[in-house]
Short mmCIF file of C-alpha atoms in Angstrom, two decimals:
data_model
loop_
_atom_site.label_atom_id
_atom_site.label_comp_id
_atom_site.label_asym_id
_atom_site.label_seq_id
_atom_site.Cartn_x
_atom_site.Cartn_y
_atom_site.Cartn_z
CA UNK A 759 71.98 256.46 14.26
CA UNK A 760 68.26 255.74 14.62
CA UNK A 761 67.15 257.09 11.22
CA UNK A 762 63.42 257.84 11.11
CA UNK A 763 61.51 256.98 14.27
CA UNK A 764 57.74 256.85 14.45
CA UNK A 765 55.61 256.57 17.57
CA UNK A 766 53.35 254.91 18.45
CA UNK A 767 53.55 251.71 16.41
CA UNK A 768 49.91 250.85 17.02
CA UNK A 769 46.94 252.96 18.06
CA UNK A 770 43.20 252.49 18.36
CA UNK A 771 41.03 255.60 18.44
CA UNK A 772 37.34 256.22 18.80
CA UNK A 773 35.60 258.31 16.18
CA UNK A 774 35.98 261.98 17.02
CA UNK A 775 39.08 261.61 19.17
CA UNK A 776 42.22 263.51 18.36
CA UNK A 777 45.79 262.35 18.41
CA UNK A 778 49.25 263.12 17.12
CA UNK A 779 51.50 260.70 15.31
CA UNK A 780 55.10 261.48 16.03
CA UNK A 781 57.97 261.37 13.57
CA UNK A 782 61.57 262.22 14.33
CA UNK A 783 64.74 261.90 12.29
CA UNK A 784 68.32 262.32 13.39
CA UNK A 785 69.93 262.69 9.97
CA UNK A 786 69.49 266.46 9.72
CA UNK A 787 67.34 266.00 6.64
CA UNK A 788 65.49 269.03 5.33
CA UNK A 789 62.66 267.16 3.68
CA UNK A 790 60.06 265.19 5.57
CA UNK A 791 56.75 263.75 4.50
CA UNK A 792 53.80 261.67 5.64
CA UNK A 793 52.17 258.90 3.62
CA UNK A 794 49.25 256.66 4.29
CA UNK A 795 49.11 253.10 3.02
CA UNK A 796 45.80 251.48 2.20
CA UNK A 797 45.20 248.05 0.63
CA UNK A 798 45.21 248.19 -3.14
CA UNK A 799 46.14 251.87 -3.19
CA UNK A 800 49.84 251.90 -2.42
CA UNK A 801 51.19 254.86 -0.48
CA UNK A 802 49.70 258.30 -0.89
CA UNK A 803 51.27 261.55 0.17
CA UNK A 804 49.41 263.42 2.93
CA UNK A 805 51.64 266.40 3.78
CA UNK A 806 55.25 267.30 3.32
CA UNK A 807 57.77 269.81 4.55
CA UNK A 808 60.83 271.26 2.86
CA UNK A 809 62.28 272.69 6.04
CA UNK A 810 61.45 274.04 9.48
CA UNK A 811 58.45 276.32 9.31
CA UNK A 812 57.45 275.24 5.78
CA UNK A 813 54.75 272.68 5.05
CA UNK A 814 52.45 271.92 2.17
CA UNK A 815 49.66 269.57 1.20
CA UNK A 816 50.06 266.34 -0.66
CA UNK A 817 47.52 264.19 -2.44
CA UNK A 818 45.23 263.37 0.52
CA UNK A 819 45.54 266.17 3.14
CA UNK A 820 41.95 266.39 4.37
CA UNK A 821 41.54 265.59 8.05
CA UNK A 822 45.22 266.01 8.86
CA UNK A 823 47.34 268.87 10.11
CA UNK A 824 51.10 269.18 10.31
CA UNK A 825 53.67 271.59 11.60
CA UNK A 826 57.45 271.69 11.45
CA UNK A 827 58.94 273.70 14.28
CA UNK A 828 62.29 271.90 14.20
CA UNK A 829 64.33 270.09 11.57
CA UNK A 830 64.08 266.85 13.51
CA UNK A 831 60.34 266.55 14.13
CA UNK A 832 57.32 266.41 11.86
CA UNK A 833 54.17 265.43 13.78
CA UNK A 834 50.92 264.53 12.06
CA UNK A 835 47.72 265.54 13.84
CA UNK A 836 44.28 264.06 13.47
CA UNK A 837 41.87 266.59 14.94
CA UNK A 838 38.73 264.45 14.81
CA UNK A 839 39.41 260.89 13.81
CA UNK A 840 37.13 259.13 11.35
CA UNK A 841 36.95 255.45 10.36
CA UNK A 842 38.19 256.44 6.89
CA UNK A 843 41.49 257.34 8.52
CA UNK A 844 42.12 253.75 9.51
CA UNK A 845 45.40 253.08 7.76
CA UNK A 846 49.10 252.54 8.14
CA UNK A 847 51.01 255.78 8.26
CA UNK A 848 54.62 256.17 7.16
CA UNK A 849 56.90 259.10 7.76
CA UNK A 850 59.85 259.68 5.44
CA UNK A 851 62.79 262.03 5.23
CA UNK A 852 65.48 262.84 2.73
CA UNK A 853 68.34 265.23 2.45
CA UNK A 854 67.26 266.86 -0.77
CA UNK A 855 68.33 264.02 -2.98
CA UNK A 856 65.93 261.54 -4.55
CA UNK A 857 66.24 258.75 -1.99
CA UNK A 858 63.90 258.81 0.99
CA UNK A 859 64.24 256.95 4.27
CA UNK A 860 61.09 255.56 5.79
CA UNK A 861 60.06 254.96 9.36
CA UNK A 862 58.59 251.69 10.57
CA UNK A 863 55.02 252.87 10.33
CA UNK A 864 52.09 253.49 12.66
CA UNK A 865 49.07 251.24 12.34
CA UNK A 866 46.00 253.29 13.24
CA UNK A 867 42.51 251.91 13.70
CA UNK A 868 39.55 254.23 14.17
CA UNK A 869 36.42 252.56 15.53
CA UNK B 1347 50.13 264.20 -13.53
CA UNK B 1348 52.57 261.47 -12.69
CA UNK B 1349 51.30 257.97 -12.13
CA UNK B 1350 52.76 254.54 -11.58
CA UNK B 1351 51.11 251.31 -12.69
CA UNK B 1352 51.94 247.89 -11.38
CA UNK B 1353 50.33 245.28 -13.56
CA UNK B 1354 50.11 242.37 -11.19
CA UNK B 1355 48.32 242.74 -7.90
CA UNK B 1356 48.90 239.18 -6.73
CA UNK B 1357 51.56 236.73 -7.87
CA UNK B 1358 52.01 233.18 -6.65
CA UNK B 1359 55.18 231.29 -7.51
CA UNK B 1360 56.92 228.13 -6.45
CA UNK B 1361 60.41 228.31 -5.03
CA UNK B 1362 63.11 228.52 -7.70
CA UNK B 1363 60.73 230.03 -10.24
CA UNK B 1364 61.75 233.23 -11.97
CA UNK B 1365 60.06 236.50 -11.09
CA UNK B 1366 59.25 239.55 -13.14
CA UNK B 1367 57.05 242.32 -11.78
CA UNK B 1368 55.96 245.02 -14.15
CA UNK B 1369 56.08 248.73 -13.45
CA UNK B 1370 55.18 251.53 -15.85
CA UNK B 1371 55.16 255.21 -15.10
CA UNK B 1372 53.83 258.26 -16.82
CA UNK B 1373 56.04 261.31 -16.74
CA UNK B 1374 57.85 263.00 -19.55
CA UNK B 1375 60.81 264.41 -17.70
CA UNK B 1376 63.72 263.01 -15.77
CA UNK B 1377 62.67 260.53 -13.13
CA UNK B 1378 64.21 258.60 -10.31
CA UNK B 1379 62.91 255.07 -9.96
CA UNK B 1380 62.71 252.79 -6.97
CA UNK B 1381 61.55 249.39 -5.90
CA UNK B 1382 60.65 248.88 -2.26
CA UNK B 1383 59.76 245.68 -0.46
CA UNK B 1384 57.57 245.32 2.58
CA UNK B 1385 57.77 242.03 4.44
CA UNK B 1386 54.74 241.09 6.53
CA UNK B 1387 54.44 243.40 9.52
CA UNK B 1388 57.52 245.38 8.63
CA UNK B 1389 58.31 248.76 7.14
CA UNK B 1390 59.39 249.62 3.64
CA UNK B 1391 62.89 248.63 2.64
CA UNK B 1392 64.68 249.86 -0.44
CA UNK B 1393 65.46 247.05 -2.87
CA UNK B 1394 67.09 249.09 -5.59
CA UNK B 1395 67.09 252.49 -7.23
CA UNK B 1396 67.84 254.06 -10.56
CA UNK B 1397 68.92 257.66 -10.98
CA UNK B 1398 71.01 257.60 -14.14
CA UNK B 1399 73.65 255.56 -15.98
CA UNK B 1400 73.47 251.83 -16.62
CA UNK B 1401 69.79 251.00 -17.08
CA UNK B 1402 70.27 247.56 -15.55
CA UNK B 1403 70.33 248.04 -11.81
CA UNK B 1404 71.26 245.42 -9.26
CA UNK B 1405 69.86 245.56 -5.78
CA UNK B 1406 69.89 243.57 -2.60
CA UNK B 1407 68.92 239.91 -2.21
CA UNK B 1408 69.55 239.08 -5.88
CA UNK B 1409 66.98 241.47 -7.31
CA UNK B 1410 67.58 243.54 -10.41
CA UNK B 1411 65.56 245.94 -12.49
CA UNK B 1412 65.83 247.31 -15.98
CA UNK B 1413 64.94 250.86 -16.94
CA UNK B 1414 63.60 251.07 -20.47
CA UNK B 1415 63.07 254.72 -21.21
CA UNK B 1416 61.21 254.19 -24.48
CA UNK B 1417 58.67 252.00 -22.70
CA UNK B 1418 58.49 254.07 -19.50
CA UNK B 1419 59.11 250.84 -17.66
CA UNK B 1420 61.15 249.70 -14.69
CA UNK B 1421 60.47 246.00 -14.24
CA UNK B 1422 61.79 244.05 -11.29
CA UNK B 1423 63.33 240.62 -11.80
CA UNK B 1424 64.82 237.79 -9.83
CA UNK B 1425 66.04 234.58 -11.50
CA UNK B 1426 65.08 232.22 -8.67
CA UNK B 1427 62.74 233.21 -5.84
CA UNK B 1428 62.83 231.88 -2.32
CA UNK B 1429 60.10 231.40 0.24
CA UNK B 1430 61.59 234.36 2.15
CA UNK B 1431 60.78 236.65 -0.80
CA UNK B 1432 57.11 236.50 0.14
CA UNK B 1433 56.25 240.17 0.57
CA UNK B 1434 54.59 243.14 -1.05
CA UNK B 1435 56.59 245.03 -3.65
CA UNK B 1436 56.14 248.68 -4.53
CA UNK B 1437 57.43 250.58 -7.50
CA UNK B 1438 57.89 254.32 -6.97
CA UNK B 1439 58.83 257.35 -9.01
CA UNK B 1440 60.26 260.64 -7.90
CA UNK B 1441 60.83 263.56 -10.20
CA UNK B 1442 61.92 265.93 -7.49
CA UNK B 1443 63.52 265.80 -4.12
CA UNK B 1444 60.75 264.72 -1.80
CA UNK B 1445 57.60 263.64 -3.56
CA UNK B 1446 57.18 259.99 -4.33
CA UNK B 1447 54.43 258.49 -6.44
CA UNK B 1448 53.87 254.86 -5.53
CA UNK B 1449 52.26 252.07 -7.45
CA UNK B 1450 49.50 250.08 -5.82
CA UNK B 1451 51.82 247.23 -4.95
CA UNK B 1452 52.18 243.57 -5.90
CA UNK B 1453 51.72 240.87 -3.29
CA UNK B 1454 54.09 238.00 -3.96
CA UNK B 1455 53.57 234.63 -2.35
CA UNK B 1456 56.25 232.01 -2.78
CA UNK B 1457 55.25 228.44 -2.11
CA UNK B 1458 57.85 226.25 -0.44
#
């Protein structure tokens, strides 16, 4: 049972490039979410999904897109990367209860 | 809107000292409370959680936390810290099923 798997673990992008951060869970959880972690700011919610085909914005959605075509996967897309998106990104899932399970994170640097 | 405040941004302790990290939240309804730890270079790990019942919650690695509803607090404690407890600690609140509000974190450094 792998839990929540994020790929890649590290990524360096140039300003203006696009990329997709992958998140997959094998626990059949309905709820999935993306957070970004910045020094001194804790974790902030970017987007979340309550099931396949349903997504919504969190606290800091600008510059990010998501989709949820399957229960297992919840990719996060950066269409045109900016230095302000340099951060550590965490994906989380839960089964509808209050406890979330987090992935190991993706450290993204935009130069 | 919900918010979570962690009072100490940086804490430095010697081994065997006692630890208490403050966490206050603002929300009038029923909340679920969590403490997570992040060791250097690693992902978030759940230390302990409170949903209901006994307000004194025991977690892993000798940590405990006390929920005081009247003070909107959920402070983390450990009687005797070890060098291996050096990490960043996050308090979090959830009032629903999938949205967490995190505090800004407390970096703990334990001197050997």
